[in-house]
């Protein structure tokens, strides 16, 4: 799917509402194995960019190319394969199934082969302090706990691109540190590209580039 | 399918049990109505083709109503040529036979006194009609010029009247059909010109269909020619060969034109017409119920899919293709329709079994079991409904997950 090229992308809702330093309307290439932070205040289109990369939204001018092919030309089944095997995504609203247990949420993936054993899942959960919550319905967990469940779900998948939308918004500093370590390990294991959004901090990640929107 | 249990718990968690129950019940009712109508339609059709008592109304003797004008000789009860042509044009009528009447005087003298009874003398009348309209074809039913013996067919009612009314009140012995066939009559014929001839009458059979004294048509043609100078008149009575399934139409036509027919046969005709109409209405109602329940099912599945919008979108985000949910929903509908199909077939079987017993007591025998045609039609209907449901469902899921 690499190189991943943004060619003069401008979200239709933000037309004329972005600054000169913004990536909107510019040409940009995201390389394989690199780490990027998208830094901006709320409402500038950070989550929107991730939704474009996931193929969830297409309300933009310009073109978004995956390995030279506009993402809008991908068929629904090709998109499904991409999401199952190449892109892992942690959305800001987490998108968990509240009546399923934390473990069931983590296990429910579209790809055919297992990438993470149950032991690995439970080990990650334990490191993030939610091991005892694994058999509880997600609806019963706090938002911070749910955020950690969603992070484990994203990391326990095969990916070439990891999209994390403000993944630490409800975590304390200790958990942020542990989460960061787990993210770095997973990215390294998958030789993947990381795209992280944040309101300001870079959380100590080794970054290839900081992008502003 | 991987995670199918989890997926099922996600996709059907918004399903209302009552709502689904009513939908299933509606579809079941529709299926049952359509299949039972079809089954009875087939049974009834085979009954008609077997010519049972129920439908001896293939032949109908009609005449014009006799009113005061006829009595005063101002009206005519004969059928005009155009009226006969009009009858022949009716789709419900296969053919029309005209009755020929004698135009000479005929008297009968029973020349064998039976068991002490006095010999009987009576004025006679004859009628003749083409053989194709007779319900019997007895031995000896033919006449050739020169034959002295005339075969006669008497109405069955005549036998009954003799045996149960005339004979007991006059102290005559009752006679069986077989005995009467041994009895011969002297028949004297005298024309208007005074020409006379003597024949011997012999009863060869008894008719249920036609209430008259029947002689072979060629005899009556010959006798009318010989003794009435070839006088020809228009017929007073006609015999109609009618299509069974159109009896209701025919009885309406007869009523409309002021004709009269054998009332019992008419009633049978009306009955068979009524049964056909009832079955058609039943089948139509069944199809309506199926259509309504199909609409219900499609709306139900749309509701099911739209209520699961969050789940479907999230599954799509997690890399599930549309095929997994579509497959699950399809399996659900396949199961639902299979249950509906099997239960309705069972229902048809039980209802038919019950009705067969009831009808058997009334002297009507239906073929046992559910017809193959009904089972196959049910299967076909099930497949059509499944395909329609599948297409509606697939479009909805694709719209949400794409």
Coordinates of C-alpha atoms in Angstrom, one line a residue:
Chain A
X1 CA 0.0 0.0 0.0
X2 CA 3.1 2.3 0.2
X3 CA 3.9 4.9 -0.9
X4 CA 0.9 6.6 0.6
X5 CA 0.4 9.9 -1.2
X6 CA -1.8 12.8 -0.4
X7 CA -2.2 14.9 -3.5
X8 CA -3.7 18.3 -2.7
X9 CA -6.3 16.9 -0.3
X10 CA -8.7 19.4 1.0
X11 CA -11.7 18.3 3.1
X12 CA -14.8 19.8 1.7
X13 CA -16.1 21.0 5.1
X14 CA -12.7 22.8 5.6
X15 CA -12.4 24.5 2.2
X16 CA -10.9 27.9 2.8
X17 CA -10.7 27.4 6.6
X18 CA -7.1 26.1 7.0
X19 CA -3.8 27.9 7.5
X20 CA -0.7 28.1 5.2
X21 CA 1.3 25.7 7.5
X22 CA -1.5 23.0 7.1
X23 CA -0.9 19.9 5.1
X24 CA -4.3 20.5 3.4
X25 CA -3.9 21.3 -0.3
X26 CA -0.3 20.1 -0.3
X27 CA 1.5 17.1 -1.7
X28 CA 2.7 14.7 0.9
X29 CA 4.1 11.2 0.9
X30 CA 4.0 8.8 3.9
X31 CA 6.8 6.2 3.6
X32 CA 6.8 2.6 4.9
X33 CA 8.3 2.1 8.4
X34 CA 8.1 5.8 9.4
X35 CA 6.3 7.5 12.3
X36 CA 4.2 10.6 12.0
X37 CA 2.4 12.8 14.4
X38 CA -0.5 14.9 13.3
X39 CA -0.7 17.8 15.7
X40 CA -3.5 20.4 15.8
X41 CA -6.2 21.9 17.9
X42 CA -9.6 20.3 18.0
X43 CA -11.7 20.6 14.9
X44 CA -8.9 21.0 12.4
X45 CA -9.4 17.7 10.6
X46 CA -7.1 15.2 12.3
X47 CA -9.7 12.5 12.7
X48 CA -11.0 13.4 9.2
X49 CA -7.6 12.5 7.7
X50 CA -7.5 9.2 9.4
X51 CA -11.1 8.4 8.2
X52 CA -9.9 9.2 4.6
X53 CA -7.0 6.8 5.0
X54 CA -9.4 4.1 6.3
X55 CA -11.7 4.7 3.3
X56 CA -14.5 5.6 5.7
X57 CA -15.0 9.0 4.2
X58 CA -14.4 10.5 0.8
X59 CA -15.7 14.1 1.1
X60 CA -12.5 15.7 -0.1
X61 CA -11.0 17.4 -3.1
X62 CA -7.7 16.1 -4.5
X63 CA -6.5 12.5 -4.5
X64 CA -5.4 10.0 -1.9
X65 CA -3.2 7.3 -3.5
X66 CA -2.3 3.9 -2.0
X67 CA 0.6 2.5 -4.0
X68 CA -0.4 4.7 -6.9
X69 CA -4.1 3.9 -6.9
X70 CA -6.7 6.3 -5.7
X71 CA -8.4 4.9 -2.7
X72 CA -11.8 5.8 -4.1
X73 CA -11.2 3.3 -6.9
X74 CA -10.8 0.4 -4.4
X75 CA -13.8 -2.0 -4.4
X76 CA -15.6 -2.6 -1.1
X77 CA -14.0 -6.1 -1.0
X78 CA -10.5 -4.6 -1.6
X79 CA -11.1 -2.1 1.2
X80 CA -12.2 -4.9 3.4
X81 CA -9.0 -6.8 2.7
X82 CA -7.0 -3.7 3.4
X83 CA -8.7 -3.1 6.7
X84 CA -8.4 -6.7 7.7
X85 CA -4.7 -7.1 6.9
X86 CA -2.9 -3.8 6.4
X87 CA -4.5 -1.0 8.4
X88 CA -5.2 -1.0 12.2
X89 CA -7.2 1.8 13.5
X90 CA -8.1 3.2 16.9
X91 CA -10.8 5.8 16.4
X92 CA -11.5 8.5 18.9
X93 CA -14.9 7.1 19.7
X94 CA -13.3 3.6 20.2
X95 CA -16.1 1.8 18.3
X96 CA -16.4 -1.1 20.8
X97 CA -19.3 -3.4 21.1
X98 CA -20.6 -2.5 24.6
X99 CA -22.4 -5.8 25.2
X100 CA -19.5 -8.0 24.3
X101 CA -16.7 -8.6 26.8
X102 CA -13.4 -6.8 26.5
X103 CA -11.8 -10.1 25.3
X104 CA -14.5 -10.7 22.7
X105 CA -14.0 -7.2 21.4
X106 CA -10.3 -7.8 21.0
X107 CA -10.7 -11.2 19.4
X108 CA -13.4 -10.1 16.9
X109 CA -11.4 -9.3 13.7
X110 CA -12.0 -9.7 10.0
X111 CA -8.7 -11.4 9.1
X112 CA -8.6 -15.1 8.7
X113 CA -5.4 -16.0 10.6
X114 CA -4.6 -15.2 14.2
X115 CA -1.8 -12.7 14.6
X116 CA -1.9 -12.5 18.4
X117 CA -2.4 -15.4 20.7
X118 CA -4.8 -15.2 23.6
X119 CA -1.8 -15.2 26.0
X120 CA -0.3 -12.2 24.2
X121 CA -3.7 -10.4 24.3
X122 CA -4.0 -11.0 28.0
X123 CA -0.4 -10.0 28.6
X124 CA -0.9 -6.7 26.9
X125 CA -4.1 -6.2 28.9
X126 CA -2.3 -7.1 32.1
X127 CA 0.4 -4.5 31.4
X128 CA -2.3 -1.9 30.8
X129 CA -4.0 -2.9 34.1
X130 CA -7.2 -4.2 32.6
X131 CA -6.6 -8.0 32.9
X132 CA -9.3 -8.5 35.5
X133 CA -11.7 -6.6 33.2
X134 CA -11.3 -9.0 30.2
X135 CA -14.5 -10.9 30.9
X136 CA -16.6 -7.9 31.7
X137 CA -18.9 -6.3 29.1
X138 CA -17.2 -3.2 27.7
X139 CA -20.3 -1.2 28.5
X140 CA -19.4 -1.7 32.2
X141 CA -15.9 -0.2 31.9
X142 CA -14.8 3.4 32.3
X143 CA -13.8 5.3 29.1
X144 CA -10.2 5.1 30.1
X145 CA -10.4 1.3 30.4
X146 CA -12.3 1.1 27.2
X147 CA -9.6 3.1 25.5
X148 CA -7.0 0.5 26.6
X149 CA -9.2 -2.3 25.3
X150 CA -9.5 -0.6 22.0
X151 CA -5.7 -0.1 21.9
X152 CA -5.1 -3.8 22.5
X153 CA -7.6 -4.6 19.8
X154 CA -5.7 -2.3 17.3
X155 CA -2.3 -3.7 18.2
X156 CA -3.4 -7.4 18.1
X157 CA -3.9 -7.2 14.3
X158 CA -1.6 -7.5 11.4
X159 CA -0.9 -4.0 10.0
X160 CA 1.3 -2.0 7.7
X161 CA -0.2 1.2 8.8
X162 CA -1.3 2.0 12.4
X163 CA -3.7 4.9 12.8
X164 CA -4.2 6.1 16.4
X165 CA -6.6 8.9 17.0
X166 CA -5.7 10.6 20.2
X167 CA -5.1 7.2 21.9
X168 CA -4.1 8.6 25.3
X169 CA -6.8 11.2 25.8
X170 CA -8.2 9.4 28.9
X171 CA -5.0 7.7 30.2
X172 CA -2.8 8.6 33.1
X173 CA 0.9 9.2 32.7
X174 CA 1.8 5.7 33.8
X175 CA -0.6 4.0 31.4
X176 CA 0.6 6.4 28.6
X177 CA 4.1 5.2 29.1
X178 CA 3.1 1.5 29.0
X179 CA 0.8 2.1 26.0
X180 CA 3.6 3.9 24.2
X181 CA 6.0 1.0 24.8
X182 CA 3.4 -1.5 23.5
X183 CA 2.7 0.6 20.4
X184 CA 6.4 0.9 19.6
X185 CA 6.9 -2.9 20.0
X186 CA 3.9 -3.7 17.7
X187 CA 5.0 -1.2 15.1
X188 CA 8.5 -2.6 15.1
X189 CA 7.1 -6.2 15.0
X190 CA 5.0 -5.4 11.9
X191 CA 7.6 -3.0 10.3
X192 CA 4.7 -0.6 10.1
X193 CA 4.1 3.1 9.6
X194 CA 2.6 4.9 12.6
X195 CA 0.2 7.8 12.2
X196 CA -0.7 9.4 15.5
X197 CA -2.9 12.4 16.3
X198 CA -2.5 14.6 19.2
X199 CA -3.7 17.9 20.5
X200 CA -0.1 19.0 21.3
X201 CA 2.3 16.5 23.0
X202 CA 4.4 14.1 21.0
X203 CA 4.5 11.7 24.0
X204 CA 8.2 11.0 23.5
X205 CA 7.8 9.0 20.3
X206 CA 10.7 8.9 17.8
X207 CA 9.0 10.7 14.9
X208 CA 10.0 11.0 11.3
X209 CA 7.9 14.1 10.8
X210 CA 5.3 16.2 12.7
X211 CA 2.5 17.2 10.4
X212 CA 0.2 20.2 11.1
X213 CA -3.3 20.4 9.9
Chain B
X1 CA -17.3 -18.9 9.6
X2 CA -15.0 -17.4 12.1
X3 CA -16.6 -15.7 15.1
X4 CA -20.0 -16.6 13.8
X5 CA -21.5 -16.9 17.3
X6 CA -20.2 -13.4 18.2
X7 CA -21.4 -12.0 14.9
X8 CA -24.8 -13.6 15.4
X9 CA -25.1 -12.1 18.8
X10 CA -24.2 -8.7 17.4
X11 CA -26.5 -8.8 14.4
X12 CA -29.6 -10.1 16.0
X13 CA -29.4 -8.3 19.3
X14 CA -31.9 -5.7 18.2
X15 CA -34.4 -8.3 17.0
X16 CA -37.7 -8.1 18.8
X17 CA -39.0 -11.6 19.5
X18 CA -42.6 -10.6 19.2
X19 CA -42.0 -8.8 16.0
X20 CA -40.2 -11.8 14.5
X21 CA -42.8 -14.1 15.8
X22 CA -45.7 -12.2 14.2
X23 CA -43.7 -12.0 10.9
X24 CA -43.2 -15.8 10.9
X25 CA -46.8 -16.4 11.8
X26 CA -48.0 -14.1 9.0
X27 CA -45.8 -15.8 6.4
X28 CA -46.9 -19.2 7.7
X29 CA -50.5 -18.3 7.4
X30 CA -50.0 -17.0 3.8
X31 CA -48.1 -20.1 2.8
X32 CA -50.8 -22.3 4.4
X33 CA -53.6 -20.5 2.6
X34 CA -51.9 -20.7 -0.8
X35 CA -51.0 -24.3 -0.5
X36 CA -54.3 -25.5 0.9
X37 CA -56.2 -23.6 -1.9
X38 CA -54.0 -25.2 -4.5
X39 CA -54.4 -28.7 -2.9
X40 CA -58.2 -28.3 -2.9
X41 CA -58.2 -26.9 -6.4
X42 CA -56.4 -30.0 -7.6
X43 CA -58.7 -32.3 -5.6
X44 CA -61.8 -30.6 -6.8
X45 CA -60.5 -30.8 -10.4
X46 CA -59.9 -34.5 -10.2
X47 CA -63.4 -34.9 -8.7
X48 CA -64.8 -33.1 -11.6
X49 CA -63.0 -35.2 -14.1
X50 CA -64.1 -38.4 -12.4
X51 CA -67.8 -37.4 -13.0
X52 CA -69.0 -38.2 -9.6
X53 CA -72.5 -37.4 -8.2
X54 CA -71.3 -34.0 -7.4
X55 CA -71.0 -33.0 -11.0
X56 CA -73.5 -34.9 -13.1
X57 CA -74.5 -31.6 -14.4
X58 CA -72.6 -31.9 -17.6
X59 CA -75.9 -32.3 -19.4
X60 CA -78.8 -29.9 -18.8
X61 CA -82.3 -30.0 -20.3
X62 CA -83.7 -26.5 -20.7
X63 CA -87.0 -25.2 -21.7
X64 CA -88.7 -21.8 -21.7
X65 CA -90.7 -20.8 -18.6
X66 CA -94.4 -21.4 -19.2
X67 CA -96.4 -18.3 -18.2
X68 CA -100.0 -17.1 -18.6
X69 CA -99.3 -16.0 -22.1
X70 CA -98.5 -19.6 -23.1
X71 CA -101.7 -20.8 -21.6
X72 CA -103.6 -18.2 -23.6
X73 CA -101.7 -19.3 -26.7
X74 CA -100.2 -15.8 -27.0
X75 CA -96.7 -16.7 -26.1
X76 CA -94.4 -19.4 -27.5
X77 CA -92.3 -21.8 -25.6
X78 CA -90.4 -23.0 -28.7
X79 CA -86.7 -22.1 -29.2
X80 CA -86.1 -20.0 -32.3
X81 CA -83.2 -20.7 -34.5
X82 CA -81.3 -17.5 -33.4
X83 CA -81.8 -18.4 -29.8
X84 CA -80.2 -21.8 -30.4
X85 CA -77.4 -20.2 -32.3
X86 CA -76.8 -17.8 -29.5
X87 CA -76.7 -20.8 -27.0
X88 CA -74.1 -22.5 -29.2
X89 CA -71.9 -19.5 -29.1
X90 CA -71.7 -19.5 -25.3
X91 CA -68.3 -20.6 -24.1
X92 CA -69.8 -22.6 -21.3
X93 CA -71.7 -24.8 -23.7
X94 CA -70.0 -27.5 -25.7
X95 CA -73.0 -28.5 -27.8
X96 CA -76.7 -28.2 -28.1
X97 CA -79.1 -31.1 -28.8
X98 CA -82.7 -30.4 -30.0
X99 CA -85.6 -32.6 -28.8
X100 CA -87.9 -33.9 -31.6
X101 CA -91.5 -34.4 -30.6
X102 CA -94.1 -36.7 -32.3
X103 CA -96.7 -35.0 -34.5
X104 CA -99.1 -38.0 -34.7
X105 CA -101.3 -39.7 -32.2
X106 CA -100.0 -42.7 -30.4
X107 CA -101.6 -45.0 -27.9
X108 CA -100.3 -47.9 -26.0
X109 CA -102.0 -51.1 -24.9
X110 CA -100.2 -53.4 -22.5
X111 CA -101.1 -56.8 -23.9
X112 CA -99.8 -58.9 -21.0
X113 CA -101.8 -58.7 -17.8
X114 CA -99.4 -58.8 -14.9
X115 CA -100.3 -60.7 -11.8
X116 CA -104.0 -60.2 -12.4
X117 CA -103.8 -56.5 -13.2
X118 CA -106.1 -55.3 -15.9
X119 CA -104.6 -54.4 -19.3
X120 CA -103.6 -50.8 -19.5
X121 CA -104.4 -48.3 -22.2
X122 CA -102.8 -44.9 -22.5
X123 CA -102.2 -42.0 -24.9
X124 CA -98.5 -41.7 -25.6
X125 CA -96.0 -39.0 -26.6
X126 CA -92.5 -39.6 -27.8
X127 CA -89.4 -37.5 -27.9
X128 CA -86.0 -38.2 -29.5
X129 CA -82.6 -36.7 -29.2
X130 CA -79.2 -37.5 -30.7
X131 CA -77.7 -40.5 -28.9
X132 CA -74.7 -38.5 -27.8
X133 CA -76.9 -36.8 -25.2
X134 CA -78.1 -40.0 -23.6
X135 CA -76.7 -41.2 -20.3
X136 CA -77.1 -44.8 -21.2
X137 CA -76.6 -46.9 -24.3
X138 CA -78.7 -50.0 -23.6
X139 CA -78.7 -53.2 -25.7
X140 CA -81.4 -53.1 -28.4
X141 CA -81.4 -49.3 -28.7
X142 CA -81.6 -49.1 -32.4
X143 CA -84.3 -49.1 -35.0
X144 CA -84.4 -49.7 -38.8
X145 CA -87.1 -49.1 -41.3
X146 CA -89.2 -52.2 -41.4
X147 CA -88.7 -53.1 -37.7
X148 CA -91.9 -53.7 -35.9
X149 CA -90.4 -53.3 -32.5
X150 CA -89.6 -49.8 -31.1
X151 CA -87.1 -49.6 -28.2
X152 CA -88.1 -47.2 -25.5
X153 CA -86.2 -45.5 -22.8
X154 CA -88.3 -44.3 -19.8
X155 CA -87.3 -41.9 -17.1
X156 CA -86.2 -43.4 -13.9
X157 CA -88.7 -41.1 -12.1
X158 CA -91.5 -42.9 -14.1
X159 CA -90.4 -46.2 -12.5
X160 CA -90.5 -44.7 -9.1
X161 CA -93.9 -43.1 -9.6
X162 CA -95.3 -46.4 -10.8
X163 CA -93.8 -48.4 -8.0
X164 CA -94.4 -46.1 -5.1
X165 CA -97.5 -44.2 -6.1
X166 CA -99.5 -45.8 -8.9
X167 CA -99.1 -49.5 -8.1
X168 CA -99.8 -49.3 -4.4
X169 CA -102.8 -47.1 -4.8
X170 CA -104.3 -49.4 -7.5
X171 CA -103.4 -52.7 -6.0
X172 CA -100.9 -53.4 -8.8
X173 CA -97.7 -55.3 -8.1
X174 CA -94.4 -53.4 -8.0
X175 CA -92.1 -54.1 -10.9
X176 CA -88.3 -54.1 -11.1
X177 CA -86.5 -52.6 -14.0
X178 CA -85.6 -56.1 -15.2
X179 CA -89.3 -57.2 -15.1
X180 CA -90.4 -54.2 -17.1
X181 CA -87.9 -54.9 -19.7
X182 CA -89.8 -58.1 -20.4
X183 CA -93.1 -56.2 -20.9
X184 CA -94.1 -55.3 -24.4
X185 CA -96.8 -52.9 -25.5
X186 CA -99.0 -52.6 -28.5
X187 CA -98.4 -49.2 -29.9
X188 CA -100.9 -47.8 -32.4
X189 CA -100.0 -44.8 -34.5
X190 CA -102.5 -42.8 -36.4
X191 CA -101.6 -39.8 -38.4
X192 CA -103.7 -36.7 -39.3
X193 CA -104.4 -38.2 -42.7
X194 CA -105.9 -41.2 -41.0
X195 CA -102.9 -43.4 -41.9
X196 CA -102.4 -46.1 -39.2
X197 CA -99.7 -48.5 -38.2
X198 CA -99.0 -50.9 -35.3
X199 CA -95.8 -51.4 -33.6
X200 CA -94.6 -53.2 -30.5
X201 CA -93.0 -51.1 -27.8
X202 CA -90.2 -52.6 -25.7
X203 CA -88.6 -50.9 -22.7
X204 CA -84.8 -51.2 -23.1
X205 CA -83.6 -48.9 -20.4
X206 CA -84.2 -46.1 -17.9
X207 CA -82.6 -42.6 -17.9
X208 CA -81.7 -40.4 -15.0
X209 CA -80.9 -37.5 -17.2
X210 CA -83.9 -37.1 -19.5
X211 CA -87.5 -37.1 -18.2
X212 CA -89.5 -38.2 -21.3
X213 CA -90.4 -41.3 -23.3
X214 CA -87.5 -41.6 -25.6
X215 CA -87.5 -43.4 -28.9
X216 CA -84.6 -43.7 -31.4
X217 CA -84.4 -40.5 -33.4
X218 CA -84.5 -42.2 -36.8
X219 CA -87.8 -43.8 -35.8
X220 CA -89.3 -40.5 -34.9
X221 CA -88.0 -38.9 -38.0
X222 CA -89.5 -41.7 -40.0
X223 CA -92.8 -41.7 -38.2
X224 CA -93.2 -37.9 -38.4
X225 CA -92.5 -38.2 -42.1
X226 CA -94.9 -41.1 -42.6
X227 CA -97.8 -40.0 -40.4
X228 CA -97.5 -36.3 -40.1
X229 CA -96.6 -35.5 -43.6
X230 CA -93.0 -34.6 -42.7
X231 CA -94.2 -31.7 -40.5
X232 CA -91.3 -30.1 -38.7
X233 CA -91.5 -27.8 -35.7
X234 CA -89.1 -25.9 -33.6
X235 CA -88.0 -27.7 -30.4
X236 CA -89.6 -26.9 -27.1
X237 CA -86.8 -28.4 -25.2
X238 CA -83.0 -28.5 -25.7
X239 CA -80.3 -30.5 -24.1
X240 CA -77.1 -28.7 -23.4
X241 CA -73.7 -30.3 -22.9
X242 CA -72.0 -27.9 -20.6
X243 CA -68.4 -27.5 -19.4
X244 CA -68.2 -28.4 -15.8
X245 CA -66.0 -25.5 -14.7
X246 CA -68.3 -23.0 -16.4
X247 CA -71.6 -24.2 -14.8
X248 CA -71.9 -21.0 -12.8
X249 CA -71.7 -19.0 -16.0
X250 CA -74.2 -21.2 -17.7
X251 CA -76.7 -21.1 -14.8
X252 CA -76.5 -17.3 -14.9
X253 CA -77.1 -17.3 -18.7
X254 CA -80.1 -19.6 -18.2
X255 CA -81.6 -17.3 -15.5
X256 CA -80.9 -14.2 -17.6
X257 CA -82.7 -15.5 -20.6
X258 CA -85.8 -16.7 -18.7
X259 CA -85.1 -20.4 -19.4
X260 CA -85.6 -23.2 -17.0
X261 CA -83.5 -26.2 -16.2
X262 CA -83.4 -29.1 -13.9
X263 CA -83.1 -27.3 -10.5
X264 CA -81.0 -29.9 -8.8
X265 CA -78.5 -30.0 -11.6
X266 CA -78.5 -26.2 -11.6
X267 CA -77.8 -26.3 -7.9
X268 CA -74.9 -28.7 -8.5
X269 CA -73.7 -26.3 -11.2
X270 CA -73.9 -23.4 -8.9
X271 CA -72.2 -25.4 -6.2
X272 CA -69.3 -26.3 -8.4
X273 CA -69.1 -22.7 -9.6
X274 CA -69.2 -21.6 -6.0
X275 CA -66.4 -24.0 -5.0
X276 CA -64.3 -22.8 -7.8
X277 CA -64.9 -19.2 -6.8
X278 CA -64.3 -19.9 -3.2
X279 CA -61.0 -21.7 -4.0
X280 CA -59.9 -18.8 -6.2
X281 CA -60.8 -16.3 -3.5
X282 CA -58.9 -18.5 -1.0
X283 CA -55.8 -18.6 -3.2
X284 CA -56.0 -14.9 -3.8
X285 CA -56.3 -14.2 -0.1
X286 CA -53.4 -16.5 0.5
X287 CA -51.3 -14.6 -2.1
X288 CA -52.3 -11.3 -0.5
X289 CA -51.3 -12.6 2.9
X290 CA -48.0 -13.8 1.5
X291 CA -47.4 -10.4 -0.1
X292 CA -48.2 -8.6 3.1
X293 CA -46.0 -10.9 5.1
X294 CA -43.2 -10.6 2.5
X295 CA -43.5 -6.8 2.8
X296 CA -43.5 -7.3 6.6
X297 CA -40.4 -9.6 6.3
X298 CA -38.6 -7.1 4.1
X299 CA -39.4 -4.2 6.4
X300 CA -38.4 -6.4 9.3
X301 CA -35.1 -7.2 7.7
X302 CA -34.6 -3.5 6.8
X303 CA -35.3 -2.7 10.4
X304 CA -32.9 -5.4 11.6
X305 CA -30.2 -4.1 9.3
X306 CA -30.7 -0.4 10.1
X307 CA -30.9 -1.1 13.8
X308 CA -27.5 -2.9 13.4
X309 CA -26.0 0.1 11.6
X310 CA -23.4 0.7 14.3
X311 CA -22.5 -3.0 14.4
X312 CA -22.2 -3.3 10.6
X313 CA -20.1 -0.1 10.3
X314 CA -17.8 -1.2 13.1
X315 CA -17.4 -4.7 11.6
X316 CA -16.6 -3.0 8.3
X317 CA -14.0 -0.9 10.1
X318 CA -12.5 -4.1 11.6
X319 CA -12.1 -5.6 8.1
X320 CA -15.2 -7.7 7.8
X321 CA -16.6 -7.9 4.3
X322 CA -20.3 -7.7 3.6
X323 CA -20.4 -11.4 2.9
X324 CA -20.2 -12.5 6.6
X325 CA -23.3 -10.6 7.7
X326 CA -25.2 -11.3 4.5
X327 CA -24.4 -15.0 5.0
X328 CA -25.7 -14.9 8.5
X329 CA -28.9 -13.1 7.6
X330 CA -29.4 -15.5 4.7
X331 CA -29.0 -18.6 6.9
X332 CA -31.6 -17.0 9.3
X333 CA -34.1 -16.5 6.5
X334 CA -33.4 -19.9 5.0
X335 CA -34.1 -21.5 8.3
X336 CA -37.2 -19.4 8.8
X337 CA -38.6 -20.2 5.4
X338 CA -37.8 -23.9 5.7
X339 CA -39.7 -24.0 9.0
X340 CA -42.6 -22.1 7.4
X341 CA -42.6 -24.5 4.4
X342 CA -42.5 -27.7 6.4
X343 CA -45.1 -26.5 8.9
X344 CA -47.4 -25.4 6.1
X345 CA -47.1 -28.7 4.3
X346 CA -47.8 -30.5 7.5
X347 CA -50.8 -28.1 8.0
X348 CA -52.1 -28.9 4.5
X349 CA -51.8 -32.6 5.2
X350 CA -53.6 -32.4 8.5
X351 CA -56.4 -30.2 7.2
X352 CA -56.9 -32.4 4.2
X353 CA -56.9 -35.5 6.3
X354 CA -59.6 -34.0 8.5
X355 CA -61.7 -32.9 5.5
X356 CA -61.2 -36.1 3.7
X357 CA -62.7 -38.0 6.6
X358 CA -65.6 -35.6 6.7
X359 CA -66.2 -35.8 3.0
X360 CA -65.8 -39.6 3.0
X361 CA -68.8 -39.7 5.3
X362 CA -70.7 -37.6 2.7
X363 CA -69.7 -40.1 0.0
X364 CA -66.9 -38.1 -1.7
X365 CA -63.5 -39.8 -1.8
X366 CA -60.4 -37.6 -2.1
X367 CA -57.0 -38.9 -3.1
X368 CA -54.9 -39.4 0.0
X369 CA -52.0 -37.2 0.9
X370 CA -50.5 -33.9 -0.3
X371 CA -50.1 -33.5 -4.0
X372 CA -46.5 -33.4 -5.4
X373 CA -47.6 -30.3 -7.3
X374 CA -48.5 -28.5 -4.0
X375 CA -45.1 -29.5 -2.4
X376 CA -43.2 -28.3 -5.5
X377 CA -45.2 -25.1 -5.8
X378 CA -44.5 -24.4 -2.1
X379 CA -40.8 -25.0 -2.7
X380 CA -40.8 -22.7 -5.7
X381 CA -42.7 -20.0 -3.7
X382 CA -40.2 -20.4 -0.9
X383 CA -37.3 -19.9 -3.3
X384 CA -38.8 -16.9 -4.9
X385 CA -39.5 -15.2 -1.5
X386 CA -36.0 -16.1 -0.4
X387 CA -34.4 -14.5 -3.5
X388 CA -36.5 -11.4 -3.1
X389 CA -35.6 -11.2 0.6
X390 CA -31.9 -11.8 -0.2
X391 CA -31.7 -9.1 -2.8
X392 CA -33.3 -6.5 -0.4
X393 CA -31.1 -7.6 2.4
X394 CA -27.9 -7.6 0.4
X395 CA -28.6 -4.0 -0.9
X396 CA -29.2 -2.8 2.7
X397 CA -26.0 -4.4 4.1
X398 CA -23.9 -3.1 1.2
X399 CA -25.2 0.4 1.6
X400 CA -24.2 0.5 5.2
X401 CA -20.9 -1.3 5.0
X402 CA -19.6 0.1 1.7

